[in-house]
Tab-separated table of C-alpha atoms and ligand atoms in Angstrom:
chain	number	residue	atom	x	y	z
A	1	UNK	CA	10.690	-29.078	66.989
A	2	UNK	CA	9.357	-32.295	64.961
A	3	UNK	CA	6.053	-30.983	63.522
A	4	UNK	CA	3.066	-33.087	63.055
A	5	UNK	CA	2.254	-32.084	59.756
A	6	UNK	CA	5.395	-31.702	58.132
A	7	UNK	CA	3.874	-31.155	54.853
A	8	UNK	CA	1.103	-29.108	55.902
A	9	UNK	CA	1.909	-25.475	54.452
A	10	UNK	CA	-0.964	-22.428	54.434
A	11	UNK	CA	-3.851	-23.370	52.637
A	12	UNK	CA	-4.448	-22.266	49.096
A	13	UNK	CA	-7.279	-20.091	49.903
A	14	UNK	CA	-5.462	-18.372	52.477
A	15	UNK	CA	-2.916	-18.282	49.241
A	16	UNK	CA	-5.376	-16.984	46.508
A	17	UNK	CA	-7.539	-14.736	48.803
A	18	UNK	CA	-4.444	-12.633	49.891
A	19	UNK	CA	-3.113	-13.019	45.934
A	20	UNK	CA	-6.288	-11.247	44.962
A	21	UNK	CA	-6.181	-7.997	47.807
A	22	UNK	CA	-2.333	-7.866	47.072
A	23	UNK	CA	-2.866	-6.995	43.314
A	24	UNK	CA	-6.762	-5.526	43.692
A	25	UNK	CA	-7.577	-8.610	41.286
A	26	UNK	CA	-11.697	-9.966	41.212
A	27	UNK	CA	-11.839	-12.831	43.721
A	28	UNK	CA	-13.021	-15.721	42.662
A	29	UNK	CA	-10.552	-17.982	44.379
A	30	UNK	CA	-12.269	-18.336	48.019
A	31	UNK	CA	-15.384	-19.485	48.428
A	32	UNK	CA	-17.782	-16.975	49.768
A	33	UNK	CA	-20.676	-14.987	48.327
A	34	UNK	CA	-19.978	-11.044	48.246
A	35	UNK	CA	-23.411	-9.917	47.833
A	36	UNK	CA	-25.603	-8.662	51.140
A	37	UNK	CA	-27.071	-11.151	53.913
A	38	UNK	CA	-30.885	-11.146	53.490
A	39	UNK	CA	-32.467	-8.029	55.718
A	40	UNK	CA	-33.941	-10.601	57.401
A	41	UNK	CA	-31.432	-12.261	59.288
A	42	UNK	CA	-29.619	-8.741	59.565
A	43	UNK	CA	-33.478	-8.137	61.590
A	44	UNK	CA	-32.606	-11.351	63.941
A	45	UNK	CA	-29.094	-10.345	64.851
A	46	UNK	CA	-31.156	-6.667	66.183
A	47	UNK	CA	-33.831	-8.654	68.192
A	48	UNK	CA	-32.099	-11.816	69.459
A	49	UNK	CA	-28.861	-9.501	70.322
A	50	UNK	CA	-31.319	-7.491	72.936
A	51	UNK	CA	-32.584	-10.959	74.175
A	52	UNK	CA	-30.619	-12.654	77.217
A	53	UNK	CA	-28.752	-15.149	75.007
A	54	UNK	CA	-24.904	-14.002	75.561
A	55	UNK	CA	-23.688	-16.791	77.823
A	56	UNK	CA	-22.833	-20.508	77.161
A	57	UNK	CA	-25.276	-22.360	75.100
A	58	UNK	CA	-26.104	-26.095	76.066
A	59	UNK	CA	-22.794	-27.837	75.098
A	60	UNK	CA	-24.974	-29.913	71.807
A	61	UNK	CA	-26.765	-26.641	70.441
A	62	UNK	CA	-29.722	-24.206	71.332
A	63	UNK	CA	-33.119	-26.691	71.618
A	64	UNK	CA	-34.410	-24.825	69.206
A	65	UNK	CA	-31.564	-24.863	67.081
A	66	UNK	CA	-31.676	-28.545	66.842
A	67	UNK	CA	-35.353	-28.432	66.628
A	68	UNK	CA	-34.866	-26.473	63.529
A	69	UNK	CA	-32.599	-29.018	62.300
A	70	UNK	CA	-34.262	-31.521	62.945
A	71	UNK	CA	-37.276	-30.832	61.355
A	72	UNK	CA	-35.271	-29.613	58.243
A	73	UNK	CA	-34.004	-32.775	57.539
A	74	UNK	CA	-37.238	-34.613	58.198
A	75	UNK	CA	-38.840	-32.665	55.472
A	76	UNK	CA	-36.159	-32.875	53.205
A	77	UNK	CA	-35.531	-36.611	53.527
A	78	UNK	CA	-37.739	-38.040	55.904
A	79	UNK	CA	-35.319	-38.788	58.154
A	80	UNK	CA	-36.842	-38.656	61.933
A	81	UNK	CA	-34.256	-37.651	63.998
A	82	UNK	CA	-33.697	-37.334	67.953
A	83	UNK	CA	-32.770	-33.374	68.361
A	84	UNK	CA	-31.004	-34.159	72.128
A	85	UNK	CA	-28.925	-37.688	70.026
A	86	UNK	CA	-28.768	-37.175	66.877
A	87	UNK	CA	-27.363	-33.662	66.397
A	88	UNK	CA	-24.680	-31.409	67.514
A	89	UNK	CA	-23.851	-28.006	66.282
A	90	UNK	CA	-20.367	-27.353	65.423
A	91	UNK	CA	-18.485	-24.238	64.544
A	92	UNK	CA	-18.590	-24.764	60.826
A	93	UNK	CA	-18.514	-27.831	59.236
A	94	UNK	CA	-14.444	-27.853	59.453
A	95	UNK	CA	-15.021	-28.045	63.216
A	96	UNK	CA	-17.355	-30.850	62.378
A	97	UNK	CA	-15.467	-33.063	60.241
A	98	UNK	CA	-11.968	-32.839	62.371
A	99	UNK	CA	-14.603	-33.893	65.687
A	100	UNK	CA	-15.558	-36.449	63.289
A	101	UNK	CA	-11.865	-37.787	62.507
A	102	UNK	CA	-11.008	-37.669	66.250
A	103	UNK	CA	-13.400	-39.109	67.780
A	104	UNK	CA	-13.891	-41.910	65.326
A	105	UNK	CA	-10.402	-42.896	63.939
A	106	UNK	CA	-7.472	-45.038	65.548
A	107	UNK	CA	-3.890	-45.104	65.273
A	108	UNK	CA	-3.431	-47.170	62.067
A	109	UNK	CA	-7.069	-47.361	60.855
A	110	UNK	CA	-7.496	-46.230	57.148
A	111	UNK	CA	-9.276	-43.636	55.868
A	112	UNK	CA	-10.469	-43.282	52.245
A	113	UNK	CA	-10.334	-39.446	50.803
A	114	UNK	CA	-11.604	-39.564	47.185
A	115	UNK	CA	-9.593	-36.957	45.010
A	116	UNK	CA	-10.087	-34.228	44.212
A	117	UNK	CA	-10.139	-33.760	47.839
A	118	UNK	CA	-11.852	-30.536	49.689
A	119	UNK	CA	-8.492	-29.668	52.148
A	120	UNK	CA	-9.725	-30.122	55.257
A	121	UNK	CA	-9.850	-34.264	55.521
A	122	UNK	CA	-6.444	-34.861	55.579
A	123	UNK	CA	-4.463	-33.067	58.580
A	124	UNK	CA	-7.202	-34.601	60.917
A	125	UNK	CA	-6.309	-38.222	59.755
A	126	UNK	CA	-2.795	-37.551	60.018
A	127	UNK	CA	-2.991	-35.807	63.850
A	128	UNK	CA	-5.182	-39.452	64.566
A	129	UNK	CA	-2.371	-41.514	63.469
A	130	UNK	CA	-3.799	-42.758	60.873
A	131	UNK	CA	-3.239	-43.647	57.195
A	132	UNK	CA	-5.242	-41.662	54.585
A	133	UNK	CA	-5.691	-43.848	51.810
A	134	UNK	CA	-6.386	-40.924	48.610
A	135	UNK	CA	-8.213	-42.434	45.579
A	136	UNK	CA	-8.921	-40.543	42.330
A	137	UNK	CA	-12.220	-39.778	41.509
A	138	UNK	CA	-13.182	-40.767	37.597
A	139	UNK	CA	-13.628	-38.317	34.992
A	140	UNK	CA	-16.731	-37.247	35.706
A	141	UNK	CA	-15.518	-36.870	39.349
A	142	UNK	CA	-18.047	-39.598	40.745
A	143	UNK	CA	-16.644	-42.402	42.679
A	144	UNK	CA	-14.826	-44.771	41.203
A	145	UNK	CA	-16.563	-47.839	42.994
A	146	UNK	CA	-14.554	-50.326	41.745
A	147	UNK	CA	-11.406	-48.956	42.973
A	148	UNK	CA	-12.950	-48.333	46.589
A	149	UNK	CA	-14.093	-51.784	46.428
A	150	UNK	CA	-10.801	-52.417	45.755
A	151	UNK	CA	-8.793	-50.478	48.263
A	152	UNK	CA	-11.399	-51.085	51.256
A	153	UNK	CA	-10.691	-53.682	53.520
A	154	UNK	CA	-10.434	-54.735	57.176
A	155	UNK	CA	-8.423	-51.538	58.601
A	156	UNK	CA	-11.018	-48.734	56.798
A	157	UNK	CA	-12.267	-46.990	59.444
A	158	UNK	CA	-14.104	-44.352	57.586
A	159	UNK	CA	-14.750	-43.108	54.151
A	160	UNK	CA	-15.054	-39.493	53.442
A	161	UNK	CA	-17.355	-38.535	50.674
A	162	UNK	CA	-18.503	-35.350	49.622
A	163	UNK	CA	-21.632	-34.408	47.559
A	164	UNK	CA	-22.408	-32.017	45.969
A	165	UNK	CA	-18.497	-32.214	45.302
A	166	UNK	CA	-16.217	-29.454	45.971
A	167	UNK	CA	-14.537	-28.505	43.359
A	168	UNK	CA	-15.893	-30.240	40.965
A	169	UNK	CA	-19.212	-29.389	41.086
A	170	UNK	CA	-20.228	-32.963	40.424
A	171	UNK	CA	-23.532	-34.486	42.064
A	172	UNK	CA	-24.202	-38.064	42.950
A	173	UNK	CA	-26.527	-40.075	40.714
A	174	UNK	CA	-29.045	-43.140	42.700
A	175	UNK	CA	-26.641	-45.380	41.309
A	176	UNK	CA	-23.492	-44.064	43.469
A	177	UNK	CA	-25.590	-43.991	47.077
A	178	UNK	CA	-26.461	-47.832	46.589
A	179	UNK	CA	-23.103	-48.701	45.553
A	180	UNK	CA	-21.689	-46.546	49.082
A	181	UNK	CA	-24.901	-49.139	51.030
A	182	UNK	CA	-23.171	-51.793	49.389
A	183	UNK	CA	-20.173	-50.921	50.762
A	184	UNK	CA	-21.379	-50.380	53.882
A	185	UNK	CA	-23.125	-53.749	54.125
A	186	UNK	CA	-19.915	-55.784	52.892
A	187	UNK	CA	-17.633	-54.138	55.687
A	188	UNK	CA	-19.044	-54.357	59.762
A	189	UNK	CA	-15.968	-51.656	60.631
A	190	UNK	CA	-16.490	-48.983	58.165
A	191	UNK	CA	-18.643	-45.840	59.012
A	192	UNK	CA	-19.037	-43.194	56.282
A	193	UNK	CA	-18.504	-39.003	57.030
A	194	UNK	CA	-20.481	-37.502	54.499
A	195	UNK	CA	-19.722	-34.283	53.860
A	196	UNK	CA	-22.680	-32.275	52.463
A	197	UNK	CA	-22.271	-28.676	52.906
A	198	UNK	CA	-23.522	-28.107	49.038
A	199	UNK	CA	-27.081	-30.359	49.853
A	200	UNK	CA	-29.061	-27.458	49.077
A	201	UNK	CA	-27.331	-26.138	45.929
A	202	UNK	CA	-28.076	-28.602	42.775
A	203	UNK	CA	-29.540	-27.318	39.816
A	204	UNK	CA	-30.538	-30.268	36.900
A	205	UNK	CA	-29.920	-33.149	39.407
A	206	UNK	CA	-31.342	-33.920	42.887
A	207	UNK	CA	-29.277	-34.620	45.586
A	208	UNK	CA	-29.480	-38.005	47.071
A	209	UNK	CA	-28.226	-37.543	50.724
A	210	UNK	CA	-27.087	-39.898	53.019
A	211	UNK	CA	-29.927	-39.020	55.247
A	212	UNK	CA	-32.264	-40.426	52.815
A	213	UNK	CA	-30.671	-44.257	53.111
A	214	UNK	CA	-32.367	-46.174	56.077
A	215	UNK	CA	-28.975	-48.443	55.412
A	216	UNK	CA	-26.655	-45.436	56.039
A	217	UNK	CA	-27.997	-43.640	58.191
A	218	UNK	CA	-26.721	-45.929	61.398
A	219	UNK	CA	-23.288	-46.140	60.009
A	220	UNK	CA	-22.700	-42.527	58.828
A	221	UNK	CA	-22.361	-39.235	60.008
A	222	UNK	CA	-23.584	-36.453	57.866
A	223	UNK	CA	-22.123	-33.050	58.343
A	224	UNK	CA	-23.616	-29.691	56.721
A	225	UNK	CA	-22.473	-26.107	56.752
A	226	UNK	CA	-25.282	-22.607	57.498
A	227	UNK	CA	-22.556	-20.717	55.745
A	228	UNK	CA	-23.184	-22.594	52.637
A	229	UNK	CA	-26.933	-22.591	53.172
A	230	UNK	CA	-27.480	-19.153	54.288
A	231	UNK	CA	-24.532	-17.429	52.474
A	232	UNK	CA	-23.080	-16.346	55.988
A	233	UNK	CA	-19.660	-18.167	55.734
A	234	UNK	CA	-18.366	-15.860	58.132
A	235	UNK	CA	-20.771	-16.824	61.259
A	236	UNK	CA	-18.804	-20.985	60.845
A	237	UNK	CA	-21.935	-22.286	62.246
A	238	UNK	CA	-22.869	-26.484	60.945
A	239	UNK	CA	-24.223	-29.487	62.418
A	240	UNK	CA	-23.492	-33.003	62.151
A	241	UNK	CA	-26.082	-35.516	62.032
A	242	UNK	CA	-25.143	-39.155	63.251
A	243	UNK	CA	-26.475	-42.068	65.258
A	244	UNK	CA	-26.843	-42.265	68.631
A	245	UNK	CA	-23.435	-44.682	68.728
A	246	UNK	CA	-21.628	-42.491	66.848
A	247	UNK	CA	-22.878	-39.127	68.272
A	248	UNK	CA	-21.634	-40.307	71.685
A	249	UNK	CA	-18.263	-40.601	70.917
A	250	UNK	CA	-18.483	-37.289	68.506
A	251	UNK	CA	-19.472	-35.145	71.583
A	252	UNK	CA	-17.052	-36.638	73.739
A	253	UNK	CA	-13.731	-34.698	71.593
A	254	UNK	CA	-16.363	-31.718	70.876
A	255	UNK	CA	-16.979	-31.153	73.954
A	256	UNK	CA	-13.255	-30.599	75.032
A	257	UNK	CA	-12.617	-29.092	71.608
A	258	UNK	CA	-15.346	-26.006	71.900
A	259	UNK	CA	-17.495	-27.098	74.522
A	260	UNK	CA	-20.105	-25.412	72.314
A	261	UNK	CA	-20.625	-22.390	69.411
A	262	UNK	CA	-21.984	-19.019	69.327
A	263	UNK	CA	-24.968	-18.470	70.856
A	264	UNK	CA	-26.288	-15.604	69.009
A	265	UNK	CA	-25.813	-16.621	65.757
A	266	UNK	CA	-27.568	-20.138	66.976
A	267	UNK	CA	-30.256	-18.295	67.876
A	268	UNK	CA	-30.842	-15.987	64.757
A	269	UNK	CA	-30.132	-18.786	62.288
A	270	UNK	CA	-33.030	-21.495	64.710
A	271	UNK	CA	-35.784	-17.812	63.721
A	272	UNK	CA	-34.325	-17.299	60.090
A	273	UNK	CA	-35.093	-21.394	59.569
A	274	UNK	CA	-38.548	-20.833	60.708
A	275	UNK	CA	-38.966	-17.962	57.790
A	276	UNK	CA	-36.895	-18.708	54.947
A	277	UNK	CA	-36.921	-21.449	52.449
A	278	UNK	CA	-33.868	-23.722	51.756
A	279	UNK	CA	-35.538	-25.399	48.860
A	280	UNK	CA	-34.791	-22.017	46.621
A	281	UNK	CA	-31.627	-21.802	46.587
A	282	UNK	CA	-30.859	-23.996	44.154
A	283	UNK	CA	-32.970	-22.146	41.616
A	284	UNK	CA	-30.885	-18.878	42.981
A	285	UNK	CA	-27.659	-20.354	41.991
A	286	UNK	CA	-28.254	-22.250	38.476
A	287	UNK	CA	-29.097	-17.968	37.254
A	288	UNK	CA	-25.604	-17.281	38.561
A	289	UNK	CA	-23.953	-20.189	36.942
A	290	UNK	CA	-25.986	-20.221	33.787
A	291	UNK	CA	-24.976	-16.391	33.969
A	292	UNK	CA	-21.391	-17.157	34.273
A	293	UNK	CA	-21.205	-19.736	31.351
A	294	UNK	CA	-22.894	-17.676	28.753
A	295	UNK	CA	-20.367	-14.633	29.975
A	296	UNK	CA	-17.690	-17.365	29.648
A	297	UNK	CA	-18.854	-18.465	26.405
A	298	UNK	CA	-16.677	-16.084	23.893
A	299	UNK	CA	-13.360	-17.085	26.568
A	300	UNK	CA	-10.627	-19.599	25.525
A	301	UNK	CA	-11.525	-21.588	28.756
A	302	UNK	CA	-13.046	-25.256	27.967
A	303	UNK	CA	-15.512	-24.754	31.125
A	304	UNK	CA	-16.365	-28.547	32.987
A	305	UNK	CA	-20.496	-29.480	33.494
A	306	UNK	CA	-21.600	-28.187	36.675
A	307	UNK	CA	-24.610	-29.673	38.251
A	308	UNK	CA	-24.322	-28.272	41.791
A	309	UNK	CA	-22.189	-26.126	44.811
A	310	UNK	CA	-21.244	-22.469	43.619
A	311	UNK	CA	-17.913	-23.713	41.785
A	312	UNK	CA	-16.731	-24.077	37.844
A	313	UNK	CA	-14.586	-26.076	36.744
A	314	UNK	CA	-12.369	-24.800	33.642
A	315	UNK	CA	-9.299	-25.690	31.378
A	316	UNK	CA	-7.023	-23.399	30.016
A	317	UNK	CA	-5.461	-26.248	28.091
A	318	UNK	CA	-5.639	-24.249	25.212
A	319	UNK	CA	-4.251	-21.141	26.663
A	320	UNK	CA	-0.384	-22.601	28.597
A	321	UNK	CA	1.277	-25.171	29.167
A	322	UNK	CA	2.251	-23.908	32.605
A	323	UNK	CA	1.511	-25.614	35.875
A	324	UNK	CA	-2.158	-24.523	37.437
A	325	UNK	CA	-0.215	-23.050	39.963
A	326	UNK	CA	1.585	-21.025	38.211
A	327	UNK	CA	-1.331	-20.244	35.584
A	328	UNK	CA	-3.436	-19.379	38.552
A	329	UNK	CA	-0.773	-16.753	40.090
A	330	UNK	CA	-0.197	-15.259	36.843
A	331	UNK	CA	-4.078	-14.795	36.097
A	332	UNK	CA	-4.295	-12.470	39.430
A	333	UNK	CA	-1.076	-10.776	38.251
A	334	UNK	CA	-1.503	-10.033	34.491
A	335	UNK	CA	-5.410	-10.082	33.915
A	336	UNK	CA	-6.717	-8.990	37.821
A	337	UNK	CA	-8.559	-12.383	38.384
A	338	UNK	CA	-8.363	-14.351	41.251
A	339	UNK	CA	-9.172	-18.559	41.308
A	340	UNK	CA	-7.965	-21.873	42.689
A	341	UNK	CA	-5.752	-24.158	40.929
A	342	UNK	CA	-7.118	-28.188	41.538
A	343	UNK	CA	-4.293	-29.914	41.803
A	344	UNK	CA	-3.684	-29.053	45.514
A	345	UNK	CA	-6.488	-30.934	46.263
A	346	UNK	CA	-4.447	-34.346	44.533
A	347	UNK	CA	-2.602	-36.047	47.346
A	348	UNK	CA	0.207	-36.843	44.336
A	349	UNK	CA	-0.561	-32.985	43.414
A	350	UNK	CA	-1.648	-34.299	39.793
A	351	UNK	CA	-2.389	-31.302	37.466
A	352	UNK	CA	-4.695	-31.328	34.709
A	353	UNK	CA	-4.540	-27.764	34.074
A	354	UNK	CA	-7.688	-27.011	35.305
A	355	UNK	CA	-8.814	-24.267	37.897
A	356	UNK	CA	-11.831	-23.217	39.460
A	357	UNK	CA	-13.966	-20.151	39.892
A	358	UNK	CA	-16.265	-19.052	42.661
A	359	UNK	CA	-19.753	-18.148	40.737
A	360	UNK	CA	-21.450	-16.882	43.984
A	361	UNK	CA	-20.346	-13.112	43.123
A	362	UNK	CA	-23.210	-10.006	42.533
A	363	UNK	CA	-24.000	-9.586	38.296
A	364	UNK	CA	-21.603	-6.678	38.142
A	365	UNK	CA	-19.028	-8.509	40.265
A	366	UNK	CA	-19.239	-11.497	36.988
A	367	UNK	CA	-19.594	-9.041	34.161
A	368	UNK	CA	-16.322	-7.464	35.342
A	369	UNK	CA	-14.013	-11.047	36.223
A	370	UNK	CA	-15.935	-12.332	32.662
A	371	UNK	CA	-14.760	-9.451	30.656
A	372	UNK	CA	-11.330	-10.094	31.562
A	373	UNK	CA	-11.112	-13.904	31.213
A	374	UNK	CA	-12.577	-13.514	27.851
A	375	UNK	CA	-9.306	-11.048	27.279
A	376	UNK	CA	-6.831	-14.044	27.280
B	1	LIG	N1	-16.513	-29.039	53.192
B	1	LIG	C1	-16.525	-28.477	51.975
B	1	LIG	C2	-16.668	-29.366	50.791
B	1	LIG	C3	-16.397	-27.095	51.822
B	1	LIG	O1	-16.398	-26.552	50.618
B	1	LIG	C4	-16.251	-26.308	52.975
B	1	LIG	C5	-16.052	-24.824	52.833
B	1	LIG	N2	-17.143	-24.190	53.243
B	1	LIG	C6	-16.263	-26.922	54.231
B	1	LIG	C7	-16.380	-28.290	54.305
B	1	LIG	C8	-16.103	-26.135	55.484
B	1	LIG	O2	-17.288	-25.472	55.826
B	1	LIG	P1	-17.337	-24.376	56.987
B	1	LIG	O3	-16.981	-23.075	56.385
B	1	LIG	O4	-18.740	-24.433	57.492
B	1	LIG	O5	-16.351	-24.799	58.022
B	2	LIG	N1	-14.867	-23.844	51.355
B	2	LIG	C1	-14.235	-22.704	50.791
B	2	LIG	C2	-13.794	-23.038	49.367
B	2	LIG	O1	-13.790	-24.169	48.954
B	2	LIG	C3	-12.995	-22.256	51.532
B	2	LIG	C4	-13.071	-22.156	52.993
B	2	LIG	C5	-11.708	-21.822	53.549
B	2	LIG	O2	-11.162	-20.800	53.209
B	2	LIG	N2	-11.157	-22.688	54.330
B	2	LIG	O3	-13.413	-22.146	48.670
C-alpha cells in the first residue's frame, strides 16, 4: 500500500519513553510531570463521577467548561470572548492543532513551521496536501522575521508558531508579536495557529499571547493544553480559541473527527478552574528549573537559558562528538538517564548536539537523574 506519510516513523517520545522502562533509566525524555495531581481535582473526579454527566457532552464543550474558559482568558488578556463561537474543547491540544490544519488548509497552500519544530505540525499539513514550508528559528530560538518575511507570500495559508517554545524553552519578547501583526496586516490570506500550551509557565519574562493583539485575534486561532496547565497530561483535554469565521470551519472537521471529549474530565477541570489559580504556576516551575541548574552546575553539560515551559536545553559538545541520537540512546544505556535529542524536530534533521530534559520531575526524582549527569 502507498502510505501517506512515507517518512512518518514512531515518534521520539514514544522512542525515549520506552528507552527509559526498557533499561529502568530516570525519564526525562517525555514530557509529563511524575509528581501527584492536586487532592483537589482527585476530590472532583469523586463528586462529579456520582453526578449524571456520563453521556455525550454538547459537541463544542460543557457550558460551563467554556464559561471557565472564557473568563480565563478575559482575565488574563482581556480578551472578551463568545463561549458558544469562540471556543471548542478538543481532546488535547494535538486534537486541536490537526482540526486546525484540516479545516483551514488546501491542497497546495503553504504552511510555515518554524524549527525547532514541536512534532505534531507536520503530518497534518502533509495529510491536507499541502506544502510545509520549515524555517529555522535564530539562535536564541525566536523568529527569524526577516526570513518569514521572506518566505511568506501569496500561497501561505497559515503560520504555526509556538510560545512559550517547545523545546527550547524560549519566550517571545513585545517585539516578536508586532512583527507576527505585521505580518498579518501585509498578507489578506494568512491566518496564524498559535500554539500556546506553555502560556502559563514563564518565569523572568511575560508571555505576550496572541489573545492579547486586537490585530490577531480575527486572523488566528490560539490553541492551549489542561495537561500542561493542570499537570494532568493524561486526561488530553485543550481548547482552541478562534474567531467566529474561523471557528466555523474548525467545528465542521471536529465534529466528524470526535464529535466531542470526555465529559467527566470537562466537568472536573470547569470546578477545579473555579478554585485554583493558573497565575502560580509559573512561580512553581522557575524552583524546579532553578533547582535543576544549580544540580546541573558541577556537570560537563553547557545548559541553554530557559525562560519558560518545563524543558532544558543542554550541550554535551564537550562530552562526544556523536550524533544526539546516538548520545541520547547511549545516556539511557550507560548512565540510566532518559532525554530527547533536538534534531528530530529539524525538518533537514540538523544536529547541534544538543538534547533536552524534562524538569517537571519530584526533588528526589532530580537529585537522582542530576547525580548521574554530573557522572559523565
Ligand atoms: N504543542 C506542544 C508545544 C506540546 O509540547 C504539546 C505536548 N503537550 C502539545 C502541543 C500537545 O498537547 P496535548 O498533550 O494537550 O495534546
Ligand atoms: N509534549 C510532550 C513533549 O514535548 C510529548 C507528548 C507526546 O508524547 N506526544 O515531551
Amino acid at each position: 500500500m502507498l502510505s501517506k506519510l512515507p517518512d512518518v516513523g514512531t515518534t521520539i517520545f514514544t522512542t525515549m519513553s520506552k528507552m527509559a522502562g526498557d533499561y529502568n533509566a530516570i525519564n526525562l525524555s517525555q514530557g509529563f510531570p511524575n509528581f501527584p495531581t492536586d487532592e483537589i481535582l482527585i476530590d472532583l473526579i469523586r463528586k462529579n463521577a456520582g453526578a449524571n454527566i456520563h453521556q455525550y457532552a454538547p459537541m463544542a464543550g460543557l457550558p460551563s467548561l467554556l464559561e471557565g474558559i472564557s473568563n480565563l482568558v478575559h482575565k488574563c488578556y482581556t480578551r472578551d470572548l463568545n463561549p458558544i463561537e469562540n471556543i471548542l474543547v478538543t481532546a488535547g491540544a494535538t486534537q486541536a492543532i490537526f482540526t486546525t490544519i484540516q479545516a483551514l488548509v488546501h491542497k497546495d497552500d503553504e504552511v510555515i513551521i518554524l524549527d525547532p519544530s514541536y512534532d505534531c505540525y507536520e503530518a497534518p499539513i502533509i495529510l491536507a496536501g499541502a506544502k510545509p514550508i520549515r524555517i529555522p528559528l535564530n539562535a536564541l530560538f525566536l523568529p527569524d522575521w526577516e526570513n518569514i518575511f521572506k518566505q511568506t507570500n501569496d500561497k501561505t495559508r497559515l503560520i504555526i508558531t509556538n510560545n512559550p517554545h517547545n523545546p527550547s524553552g524560549s519566550v517571545w519578547t513585545e517585539h516578536d508579536l508586532r512583527l507576527l501583526e505585521k505580518l498579518i496586516l501585509k498578507h489578506p490570506n494568512l491566518a496564524v495557529l498559535s500554539d500556546e500550551v506553555y502560556e502559563f509557565i514563564t518565569f523572568e519574562k511575560a508571555h505576550f499571547s496572541v489573545n492579547s493583539s486586537e490585530i490577531l485575534r480575527d486572523r488566528s486561532v490560539v490553541v492551549s493544553s489542561f495537561g500542561k496547565t493542570f499537570h494532568i497530561t493524561g486526561w488530553k483535554i485543550g481548547y482552541i480559541i478562534a474567531s467566529e469565521t474561523l471557528m466555523i470551519e474548525i467545528k465542521k472537521v471536529h465534529q466528524f473527527l470526535v464529535f466531542c471529549v470526555n465529559s467527566l474530565a470537562q466537568a472536573c477541570i470547569s470546578d477545579y478552574l473555579k478554585v485554583t489559580k493558573v497565575e502560580s504556576l509559573g512561580v512553581f516551575y522557575k524552583i524546579k528549573r532553578d533547582f535543576f541548574r544549580e544540580k546541573m552546575k558541577s556537570s560537563r553539560f553547557e545548559l541553554f537559558p530557559c525562560d519558560g515551559t518545563y524543558f532544558q536545553i543542554a550541550s554535551y559538545k564537550s562530552i562526544s562528538i556523536e550524533s544526539d541520537l546516538d548520545f541520547s540512546k547511549r545516556l539511557v544505556k550507560e548512565f540510566g538517564v532518559a532525554a530527547i535529542p533536538l534534531s528530530v524536530f529539524n525538518g533537514n534533521q540538523d544536529d547541534q548536539k544538543l538534547i533536552r530534559f524534562c524538569f517537571a520531575k519530584d526533588e528526589q526524582t532530580l537529585i537522582s537523574a542530576t547525580e548521574r549527569l554530573c557522572k559523565i
